[in-house]
Short mmCIF file of C-alpha atoms in Angstrom, two decimals:
data_model
loop_
_atom_site.label_atom_id
_atom_site.label_comp_id
_atom_site.label_asym_id
_atom_site.label_seq_id
_atom_site.Cartn_x
_atom_site.Cartn_y
_atom_site.Cartn_z
CA UNK A 419 0.00 0.00 0.00
CA UNK A 420 1.18 3.52 -0.81
CA UNK A 421 2.04 5.72 2.17
CA UNK A 422 1.47 9.49 1.70
CA UNK A 423 4.45 11.63 2.70
CA UNK A 424 4.83 15.38 3.13
CA UNK A 425 6.81 15.75 -0.09
CA UNK A 426 3.98 14.04 -2.00
CA UNK A 427 1.56 16.78 -0.94
CA UNK A 428 3.80 19.76 -1.81
CA UNK A 429 3.46 19.47 -5.64
CA UNK A 430 -0.30 19.08 -5.26
CA UNK A 431 -0.56 22.23 -3.12
CA UNK A 432 1.64 24.17 -5.54
CA UNK A 433 -0.54 23.11 -8.48
CA UNK A 434 -3.72 24.15 -6.64
CA UNK A 435 -2.11 27.50 -5.79
CA UNK A 436 -1.22 28.20 -9.41
CA UNK A 437 -4.73 27.26 -10.57
CA UNK A 438 -6.23 29.57 -7.94
CA UNK A 439 -4.03 32.50 -9.00
CA UNK A 440 -4.93 32.05 -12.67
CA UNK A 441 -8.63 31.82 -11.79
CA UNK A 442 -8.57 35.01 -9.74
CA UNK A 443 -6.70 36.83 -12.49
CA UNK A 444 -8.96 35.56 -15.28
CA UNK A 445 -12.32 35.79 -13.54
CA UNK A 446 -11.68 38.56 -11.02
CA UNK A 447 -13.67 41.76 -10.78
CA UNK A 448 -12.81 43.61 -13.99
CA UNK A 449 -15.10 46.57 -13.19
CA UNK A 450 -12.93 47.65 -10.25
CA UNK A 451 -10.45 49.46 -12.48
CA UNK A 452 -12.92 50.85 -15.04
CA UNK A 453 -13.74 54.55 -15.12
CA UNK A 454 -16.21 56.66 -17.05
CA UNK A 455 -14.81 59.79 -18.70
CA UNK A 456 -17.47 62.35 -19.65
CA UNK A 457 -16.50 65.30 -21.82
CA UNK A 458 -18.81 68.30 -22.14
CA UNK A 459 -18.37 71.94 -23.18
CA UNK A 460 -18.08 72.72 -19.44
CA UNK A 461 -15.18 70.33 -18.86
CA UNK A 462 -14.06 66.75 -18.40
CA UNK A 463 -15.32 64.52 -15.57
CA UNK A 464 -14.16 61.11 -14.30
CA UNK A 465 -16.36 58.65 -12.38
CA UNK A 466 -15.75 55.04 -11.23
CA UNK A 467 -17.91 52.51 -13.07
CA UNK A 468 -18.49 50.46 -9.91
CA UNK A 469 -20.33 53.27 -8.03
CA UNK A 470 -23.86 54.34 -8.75
CA UNK A 471 -24.32 57.91 -9.97
CA UNK A 472 -27.11 59.97 -11.50
CA UNK A 473 -25.62 62.86 -13.50
CA UNK A 474 -26.89 65.87 -15.40
CA UNK A 475 -24.34 67.18 -17.91
CA UNK A 476 -24.94 70.53 -19.58
CA UNK A 477 -24.47 71.17 -23.27
CA UNK A 478 -25.60 73.79 -25.80
CA UNK A 479 -29.08 72.22 -26.13
CA UNK A 480 -29.68 71.59 -22.43
CA UNK A 481 -28.99 68.83 -19.93
CA UNK A 482 -28.08 65.25 -20.80
CA UNK A 483 -29.10 62.76 -18.10
CA UNK A 484 -26.43 60.05 -17.62
CA UNK A 485 -26.80 57.11 -15.24
CA UNK A 486 -24.09 54.81 -13.81
CA UNK A 487 -25.21 51.59 -12.07
CA UNK A 488 -24.42 47.86 -11.93
CA UNK A 489 -21.10 48.26 -13.77
CA UNK A 490 -22.73 50.07 -16.71
CA UNK A 491 -23.21 53.62 -17.93
CA UNK A 492 -25.95 54.87 -20.25
CA UNK A 493 -27.79 58.02 -21.32
CA UNK A 494 -31.28 58.16 -19.81
CA UNK A 495 -32.42 61.28 -21.67
CA UNK A 496 -31.02 64.07 -23.81
CA UNK A 497 -32.48 67.19 -25.43
CA UNK A 498 -31.35 66.16 -28.93
CA UNK A 499 -33.98 65.36 -31.57
CA UNK A 500 -33.01 61.86 -32.73
CA UNK A 501 -32.01 60.43 -29.30
CA UNK A 502 -29.32 58.19 -30.82
CA UNK A 503 -27.31 58.49 -27.60
CA UNK A 504 -30.28 57.17 -25.59
CA UNK A 505 -30.76 54.25 -27.98
CA UNK A 506 -27.04 53.38 -27.84
CA UNK A 507 -27.69 51.29 -24.74
CA UNK A 508 -25.42 50.44 -21.83
CA UNK A 509 -21.62 50.54 -21.92
CA UNK A 510 -19.73 47.98 -19.81
CA UNK A 511 -16.35 47.30 -21.43
CA UNK A 512 -13.20 49.39 -21.60
CA UNK A 513 -12.82 51.19 -24.91
CA UNK A 514 -16.54 51.57 -25.58
CA UNK A 515 -18.08 55.00 -26.01
CA UNK A 516 -21.19 56.91 -26.95
CA UNK A 517 -21.81 60.52 -27.86
CA UNK A 518 -24.61 63.03 -28.05
CA UNK A 519 -23.16 65.08 -30.89
CA UNK A 520 -25.84 67.83 -30.99
CA UNK A 521 -25.40 68.46 -27.24
CA UNK A 522 -21.60 67.91 -27.39
CA UNK A 523 -21.51 65.26 -24.63
CA UNK A 524 -19.06 62.35 -25.02
CA UNK A 525 -19.04 59.28 -22.70
CA UNK A 526 -16.08 56.86 -22.75
CA UNK A 527 -15.35 53.80 -20.58
CA UNK A 528 -11.64 53.56 -19.78
CA UNK A 529 -9.63 50.83 -18.13
CA UNK A 530 -6.66 48.51 -18.18
CA UNK A 531 -8.39 46.05 -20.53
CA UNK A 532 -8.88 48.67 -23.23
CA UNK A 533 -7.90 47.27 -26.59
CA UNK A 534 -5.53 49.14 -28.86
CA UNK A 535 -6.30 49.74 -32.52
CA UNK A 536 -4.63 47.05 -34.58
CA UNK A 537 -3.75 46.78 -38.25
CA UNK A 538 -6.97 44.89 -38.98
CA UNK A 539 -9.01 47.90 -37.81
CA UNK A 540 -7.53 50.12 -40.49
#
């Protein structure tokens, strides 16, 4: 019969440790480092994506209502005619953006996972 020794357990524990580290890195909370950058004619504002916020941003046409909740940001309402910014939906990932061009409000999600433009994009 095989007798388990201390040195038999060490490789097993090291393997479990490596698997745990990779799992935490791969499936960890990616929203913790994401921020929302909002640019308006009045200035530039930065908000964390993991905190709820209800914002009114002023532009030439009036106020654009922006909401941050549940790791997402979206435009609730805007004074523009076509409401394309409202219909753009929720932004969750780094590198995504939306804009209300008539009201000159730009919303961009920034973070460490933001993808660079590659040759295939050109």
